CSV table of C-alpha atoms in Angstrom, one decimal:
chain,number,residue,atom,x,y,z
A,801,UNK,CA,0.8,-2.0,-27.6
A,802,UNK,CA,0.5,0.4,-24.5
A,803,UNK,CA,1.5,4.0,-24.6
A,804,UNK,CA,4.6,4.7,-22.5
A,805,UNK,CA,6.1,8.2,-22.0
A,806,UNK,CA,8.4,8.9,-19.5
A,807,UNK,CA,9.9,12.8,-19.6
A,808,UNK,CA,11.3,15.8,-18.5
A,809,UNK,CA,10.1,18.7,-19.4
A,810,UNK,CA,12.1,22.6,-18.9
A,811,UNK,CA,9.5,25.4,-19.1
A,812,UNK,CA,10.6,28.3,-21.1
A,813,UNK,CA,7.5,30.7,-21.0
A,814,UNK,CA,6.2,32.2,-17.7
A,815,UNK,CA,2.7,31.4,-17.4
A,816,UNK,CA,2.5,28.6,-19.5
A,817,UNK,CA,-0.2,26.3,-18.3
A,818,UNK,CA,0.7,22.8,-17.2
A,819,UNK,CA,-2.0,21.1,-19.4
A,820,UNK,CA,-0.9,23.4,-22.9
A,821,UNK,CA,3.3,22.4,-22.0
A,822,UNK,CA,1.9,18.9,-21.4
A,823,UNK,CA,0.1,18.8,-24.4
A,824,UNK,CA,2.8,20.3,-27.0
A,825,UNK,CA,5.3,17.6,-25.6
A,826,UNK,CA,3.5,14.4,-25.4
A,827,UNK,CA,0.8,15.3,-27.8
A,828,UNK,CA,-1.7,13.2,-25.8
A,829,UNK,CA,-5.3,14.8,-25.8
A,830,UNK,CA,-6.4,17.5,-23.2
A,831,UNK,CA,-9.0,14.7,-22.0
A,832,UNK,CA,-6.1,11.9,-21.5
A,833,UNK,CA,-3.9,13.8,-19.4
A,834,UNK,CA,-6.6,15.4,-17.4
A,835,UNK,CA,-7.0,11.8,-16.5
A,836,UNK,CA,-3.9,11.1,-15.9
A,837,UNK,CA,-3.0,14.3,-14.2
A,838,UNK,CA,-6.1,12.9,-11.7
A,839,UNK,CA,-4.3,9.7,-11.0
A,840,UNK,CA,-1.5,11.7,-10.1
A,841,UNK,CA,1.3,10.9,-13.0
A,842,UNK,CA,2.6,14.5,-13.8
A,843,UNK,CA,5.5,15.8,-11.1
A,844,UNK,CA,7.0,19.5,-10.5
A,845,UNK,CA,9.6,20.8,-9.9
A,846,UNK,CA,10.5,24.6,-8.2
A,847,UNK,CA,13.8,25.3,-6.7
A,848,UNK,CA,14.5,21.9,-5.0
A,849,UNK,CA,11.1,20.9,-4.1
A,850,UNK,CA,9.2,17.8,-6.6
A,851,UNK,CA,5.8,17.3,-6.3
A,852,UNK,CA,2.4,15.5,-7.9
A,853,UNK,CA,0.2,18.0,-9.3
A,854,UNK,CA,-2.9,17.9,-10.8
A,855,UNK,CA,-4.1,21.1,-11.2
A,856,UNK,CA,-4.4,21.2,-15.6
A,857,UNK,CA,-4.1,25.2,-15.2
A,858,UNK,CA,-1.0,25.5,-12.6
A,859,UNK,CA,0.8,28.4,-14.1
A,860,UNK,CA,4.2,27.5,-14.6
A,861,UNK,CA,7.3,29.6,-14.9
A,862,UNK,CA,10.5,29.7,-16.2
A,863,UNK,CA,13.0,26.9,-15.0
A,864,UNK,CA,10.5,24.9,-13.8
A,865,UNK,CA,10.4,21.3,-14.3
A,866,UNK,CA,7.6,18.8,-15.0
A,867,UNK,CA,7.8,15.3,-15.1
A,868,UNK,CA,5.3,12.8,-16.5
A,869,UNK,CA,5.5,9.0,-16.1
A,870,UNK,CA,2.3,8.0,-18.5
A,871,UNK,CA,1.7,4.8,-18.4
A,872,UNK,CA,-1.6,3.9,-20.6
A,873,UNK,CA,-1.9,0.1,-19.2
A,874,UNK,CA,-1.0,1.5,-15.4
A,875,UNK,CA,-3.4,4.4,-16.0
A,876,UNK,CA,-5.9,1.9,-16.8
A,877,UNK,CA,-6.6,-0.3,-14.0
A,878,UNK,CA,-9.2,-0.1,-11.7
A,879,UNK,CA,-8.6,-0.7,-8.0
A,880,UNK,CA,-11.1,-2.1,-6.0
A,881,UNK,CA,-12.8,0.0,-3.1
A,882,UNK,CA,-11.0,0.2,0.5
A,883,UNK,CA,-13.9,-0.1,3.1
A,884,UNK,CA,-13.8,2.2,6.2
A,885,UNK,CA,-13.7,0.1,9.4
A,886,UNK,CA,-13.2,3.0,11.9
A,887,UNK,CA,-13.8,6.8,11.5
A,888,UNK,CA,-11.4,8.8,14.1
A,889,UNK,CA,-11.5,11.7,12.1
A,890,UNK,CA,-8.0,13.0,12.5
A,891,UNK,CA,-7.2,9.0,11.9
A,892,UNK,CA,-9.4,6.2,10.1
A,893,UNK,CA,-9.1,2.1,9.9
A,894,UNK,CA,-9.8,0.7,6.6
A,895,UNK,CA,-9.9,-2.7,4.5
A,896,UNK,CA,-7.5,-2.8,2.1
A,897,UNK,CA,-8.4,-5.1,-1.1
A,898,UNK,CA,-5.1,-7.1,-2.4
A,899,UNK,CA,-4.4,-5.5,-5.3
A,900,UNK,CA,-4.6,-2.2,-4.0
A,901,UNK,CA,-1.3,-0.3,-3.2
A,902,UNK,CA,-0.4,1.3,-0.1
A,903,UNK,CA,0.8,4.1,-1.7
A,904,UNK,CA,1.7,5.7,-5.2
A,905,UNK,CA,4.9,5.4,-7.4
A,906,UNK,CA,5.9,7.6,-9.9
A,907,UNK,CA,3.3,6.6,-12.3
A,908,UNK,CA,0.4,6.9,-10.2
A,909,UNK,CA,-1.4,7.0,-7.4
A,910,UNK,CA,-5.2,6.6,-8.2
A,911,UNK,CA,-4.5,2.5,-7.3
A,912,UNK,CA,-2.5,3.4,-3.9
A,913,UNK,CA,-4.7,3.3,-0.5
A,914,UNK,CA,-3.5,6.6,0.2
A,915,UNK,CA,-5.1,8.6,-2.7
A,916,UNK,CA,-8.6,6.6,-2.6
A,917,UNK,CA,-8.8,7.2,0.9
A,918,UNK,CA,-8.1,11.0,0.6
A,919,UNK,CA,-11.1,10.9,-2.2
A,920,UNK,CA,-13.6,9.2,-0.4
A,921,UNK,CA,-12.8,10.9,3.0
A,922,UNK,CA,-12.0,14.4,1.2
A,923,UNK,CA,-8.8,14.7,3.8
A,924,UNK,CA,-5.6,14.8,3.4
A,925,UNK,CA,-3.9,11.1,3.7
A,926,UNK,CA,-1.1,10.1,5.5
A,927,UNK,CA,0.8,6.5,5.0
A,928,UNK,CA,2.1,5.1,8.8
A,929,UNK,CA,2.4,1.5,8.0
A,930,UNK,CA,2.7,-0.5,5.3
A,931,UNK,CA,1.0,-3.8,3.3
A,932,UNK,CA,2.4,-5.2,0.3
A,933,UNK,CA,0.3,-5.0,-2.9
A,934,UNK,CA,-0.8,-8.5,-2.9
A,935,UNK,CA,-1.5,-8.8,1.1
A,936,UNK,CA,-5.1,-7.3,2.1
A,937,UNK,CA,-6.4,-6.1,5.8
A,938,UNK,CA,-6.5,-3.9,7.9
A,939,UNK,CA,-4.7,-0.5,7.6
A,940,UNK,CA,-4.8,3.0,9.5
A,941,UNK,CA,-4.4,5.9,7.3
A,942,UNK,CA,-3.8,9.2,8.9
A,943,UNK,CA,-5.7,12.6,8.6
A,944,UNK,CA,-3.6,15.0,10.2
A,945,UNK,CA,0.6,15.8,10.3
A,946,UNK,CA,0.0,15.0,13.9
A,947,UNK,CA,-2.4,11.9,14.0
A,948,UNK,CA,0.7,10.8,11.4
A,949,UNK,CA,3.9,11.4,13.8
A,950,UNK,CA,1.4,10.0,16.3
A,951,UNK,CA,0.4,6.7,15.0
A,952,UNK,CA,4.2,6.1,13.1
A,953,UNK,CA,5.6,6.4,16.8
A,954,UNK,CA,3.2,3.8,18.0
A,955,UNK,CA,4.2,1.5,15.3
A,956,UNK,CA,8.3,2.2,15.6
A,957,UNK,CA,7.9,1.7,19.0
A,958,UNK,CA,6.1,-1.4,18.6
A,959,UNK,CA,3.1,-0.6,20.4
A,960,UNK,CA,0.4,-1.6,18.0
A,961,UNK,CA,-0.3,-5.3,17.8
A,962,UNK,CA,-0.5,-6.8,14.6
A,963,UNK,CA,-2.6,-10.5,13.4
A,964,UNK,CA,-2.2,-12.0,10.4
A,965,UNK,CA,-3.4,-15.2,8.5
A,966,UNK,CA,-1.8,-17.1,6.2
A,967,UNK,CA,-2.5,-20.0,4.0
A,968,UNK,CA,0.5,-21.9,3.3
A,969,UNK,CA,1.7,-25.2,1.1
A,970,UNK,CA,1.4,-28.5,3.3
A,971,UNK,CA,0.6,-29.9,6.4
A,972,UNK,CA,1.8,-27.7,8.7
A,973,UNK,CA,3.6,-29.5,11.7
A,974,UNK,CA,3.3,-27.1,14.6
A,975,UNK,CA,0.4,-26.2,16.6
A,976,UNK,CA,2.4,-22.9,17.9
A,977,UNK,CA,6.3,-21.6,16.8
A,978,UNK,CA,8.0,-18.8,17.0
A,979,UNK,CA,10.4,-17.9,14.2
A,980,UNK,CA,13.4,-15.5,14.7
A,981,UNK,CA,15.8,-15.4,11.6
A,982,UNK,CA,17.2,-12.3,10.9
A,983,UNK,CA,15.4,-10.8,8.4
A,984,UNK,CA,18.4,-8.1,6.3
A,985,UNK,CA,20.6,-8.5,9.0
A,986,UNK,CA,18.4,-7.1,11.7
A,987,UNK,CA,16.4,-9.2,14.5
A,988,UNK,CA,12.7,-10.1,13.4
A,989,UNK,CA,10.5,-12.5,15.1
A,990,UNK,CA,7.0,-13.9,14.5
A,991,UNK,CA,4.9,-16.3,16.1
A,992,UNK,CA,2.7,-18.7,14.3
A,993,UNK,CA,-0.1,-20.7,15.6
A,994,UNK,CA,-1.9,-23.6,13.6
A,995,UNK,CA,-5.7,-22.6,12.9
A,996,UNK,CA,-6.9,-26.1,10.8
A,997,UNK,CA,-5.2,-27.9,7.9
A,998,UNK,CA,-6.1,-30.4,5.4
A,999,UNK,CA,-4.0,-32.9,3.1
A,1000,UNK,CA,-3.0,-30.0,1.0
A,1001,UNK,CA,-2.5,-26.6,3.0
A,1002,UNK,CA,-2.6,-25.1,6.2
A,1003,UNK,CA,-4.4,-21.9,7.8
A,1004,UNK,CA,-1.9,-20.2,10.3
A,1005,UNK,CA,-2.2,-17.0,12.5
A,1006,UNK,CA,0.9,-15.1,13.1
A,1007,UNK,CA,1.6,-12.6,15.5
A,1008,UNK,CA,4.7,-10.3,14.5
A,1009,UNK,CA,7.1,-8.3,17.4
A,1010,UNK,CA,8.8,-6.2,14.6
A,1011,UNK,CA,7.8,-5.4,11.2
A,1012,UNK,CA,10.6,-6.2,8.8
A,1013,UNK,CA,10.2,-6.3,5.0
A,1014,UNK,CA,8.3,-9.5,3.8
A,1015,UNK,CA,9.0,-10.8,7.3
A,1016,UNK,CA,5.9,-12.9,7.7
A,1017,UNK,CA,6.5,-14.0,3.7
A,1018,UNK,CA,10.4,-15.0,4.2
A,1019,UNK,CA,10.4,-16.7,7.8
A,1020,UNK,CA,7.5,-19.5,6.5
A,1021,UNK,CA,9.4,-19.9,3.5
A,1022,UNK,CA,12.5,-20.5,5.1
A,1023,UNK,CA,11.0,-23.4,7.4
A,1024,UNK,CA,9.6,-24.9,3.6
A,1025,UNK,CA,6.1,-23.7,4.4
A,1026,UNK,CA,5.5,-21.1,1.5
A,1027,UNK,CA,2.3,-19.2,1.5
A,1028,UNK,CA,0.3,-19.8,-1.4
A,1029,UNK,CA,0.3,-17.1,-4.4
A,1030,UNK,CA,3.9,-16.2,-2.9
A,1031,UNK,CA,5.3,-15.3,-6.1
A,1032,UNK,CA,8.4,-13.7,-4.5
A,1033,UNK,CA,9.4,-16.1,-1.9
A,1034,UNK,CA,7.3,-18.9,-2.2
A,1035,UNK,CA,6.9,-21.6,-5.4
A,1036,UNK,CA,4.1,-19.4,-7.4
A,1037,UNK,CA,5.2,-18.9,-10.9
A,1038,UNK,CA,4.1,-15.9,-12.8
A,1039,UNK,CA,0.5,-16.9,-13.8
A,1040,UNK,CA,-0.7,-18.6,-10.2
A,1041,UNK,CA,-4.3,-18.7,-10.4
A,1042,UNK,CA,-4.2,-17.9,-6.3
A,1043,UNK,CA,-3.4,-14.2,-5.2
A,1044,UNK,CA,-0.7,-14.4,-2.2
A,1045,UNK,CA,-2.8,-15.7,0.5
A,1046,UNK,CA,-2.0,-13.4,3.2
A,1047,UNK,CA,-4.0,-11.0,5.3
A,1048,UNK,CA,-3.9,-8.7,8.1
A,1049,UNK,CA,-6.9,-9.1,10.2
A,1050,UNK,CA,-6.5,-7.3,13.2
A,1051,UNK,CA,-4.9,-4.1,14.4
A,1052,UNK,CA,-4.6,-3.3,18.6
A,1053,UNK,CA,-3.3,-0.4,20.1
A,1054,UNK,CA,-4.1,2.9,22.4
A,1055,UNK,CA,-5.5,5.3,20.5
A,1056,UNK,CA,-3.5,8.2,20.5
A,1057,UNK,CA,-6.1,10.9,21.1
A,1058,UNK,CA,-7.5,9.2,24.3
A,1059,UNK,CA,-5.5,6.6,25.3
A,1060,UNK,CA,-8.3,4.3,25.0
A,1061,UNK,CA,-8.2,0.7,23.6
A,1062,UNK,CA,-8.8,-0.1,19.8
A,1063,UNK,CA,-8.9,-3.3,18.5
A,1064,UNK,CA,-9.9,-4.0,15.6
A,1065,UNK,CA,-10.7,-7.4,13.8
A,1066,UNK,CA,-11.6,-8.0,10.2
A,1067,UNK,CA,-15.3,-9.8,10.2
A,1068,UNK,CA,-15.2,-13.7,9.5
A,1069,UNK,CA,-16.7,-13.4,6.6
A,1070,UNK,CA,-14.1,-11.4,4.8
A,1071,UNK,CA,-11.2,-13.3,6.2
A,1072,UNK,CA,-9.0,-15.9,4.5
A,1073,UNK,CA,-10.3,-19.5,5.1
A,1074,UNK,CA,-9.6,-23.2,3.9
């Protein structure tokens, strides 16, 4: 049985350490909630302002709020390690492993891209795009408040390109088609291209124009070609042996600090494959 604790807690006494009003209310172990402090749990709030914190000895004051989401089997897992691709300094390219997060939730962030970045890097982090949990590839995380508005404006204004590959259920008709359902009532349209097949599955590339929620995961579903692992849209149950096979591979665009070209592609060898 895994230890849950999800709480409020109103501080009475002005300078009350975090860790000591953390400790009298959940009666978890300085050591624990360092950790779990670290992975970025614990929340506070002054005035109308919540943040994370992590600082054990924050002095806290009266009417402040703190908020901890402990979750021992969240708290436990260990992501595996993004790999930097491109070092901009106020903006870096990196592999994202599936599994790994784009960014945190209220119970963490030490599994979010995000936070492992910002401790490998020792910068702050900044999320402009997004992958889903399961989907690995290529990600830009930015450094700077500016490199952020920067790079999010070149994504809203659909001016970074974006390559995927997927491997999906079947024999997969098309050599090229371009798929344009509405994805949540608003326009969305990809374009898939056949890379090889076999009896079983098929290896497609896909292009996106806009970048709708599960778009790439919902429009192959909806033409009966689930990707494999989908366990959201597609025919994976629970305990699929297969991760969603889905992968962003390259990332194009101007880079914003010279206007120069950037394209980059995920090596062969790390790419999905049949």
């Amino acid at each position: 049985m895994h230890t849950v604790i999800e709480r409020k807690i109103l501080i009475k006494t002005n300078g009350q350490l975090l860790i000591d009003a953390l400790v009298e209310t959940t009666q978890l172990s300085k050591q624990i909630l360092k950790s779990a402090l670290d992975k970025g749990c614990v929340w506070l709030k002054t005035g109308k302002k919540i943040n994370r914190v992590r600082r054990i000895k924050k002095p806290l004051k009266i009417g402040n709020e703190v908020f901890i989401y402990y979750n021992e089997k969240i708290l436990s897992s260990t992501p595996k390690a993004p790999e930097l691709l491109l070092d901009k300094n106020s903006y870096s390219l990196w592999f994202k492993p599936a599994g790994v997060f784009s960014q945190g939730s209220k119970w963490g962030d030490h599994c979010a891209l995000t936070r492992l970045v910002e401790k490998i890097t020792q910068k702050d982090s900044f999320l402009v795009h997004r992958l889903d949990r399961a989907t690995s590839g290529v990600m830009a995380i930015a450094h700077t408040k500016l490199a952020a508005k920067n790079l999010s404006n070149l994504f809203a204004n659909r001016q970074i390109n974006k390559t995927y590959l997927a491997i999906v259920e079947g024999d997969f008709p098309h050599q090229s088609i371009s798929l344009d359902g509405d994805i949540d009532g608003k326009h969305a349209l990809s374009h898939v291209h056949l890379v090889r097949k076999n009896q079983e599955k098929s290896l497609l590339e896909i292009t996106i124009e806009t970048g709708r929620k599960h778009q790439i995961r919902k429009h192959l579903s909806g033409i009966n070609f689930p990707i494999i692992g989908d366990r959201l849209h597609g025919n994976a149950l629970k305990n699929h042996p297969e991760d969603l096979q889905l992968q962003a591979i390259q990332l194009g665009f101007n880079c914003p600090i010279d206007n120069k070209p950037i394209k980059i592609t995920l090596e062969v060898e790390k790419q999905l494959s049949i």
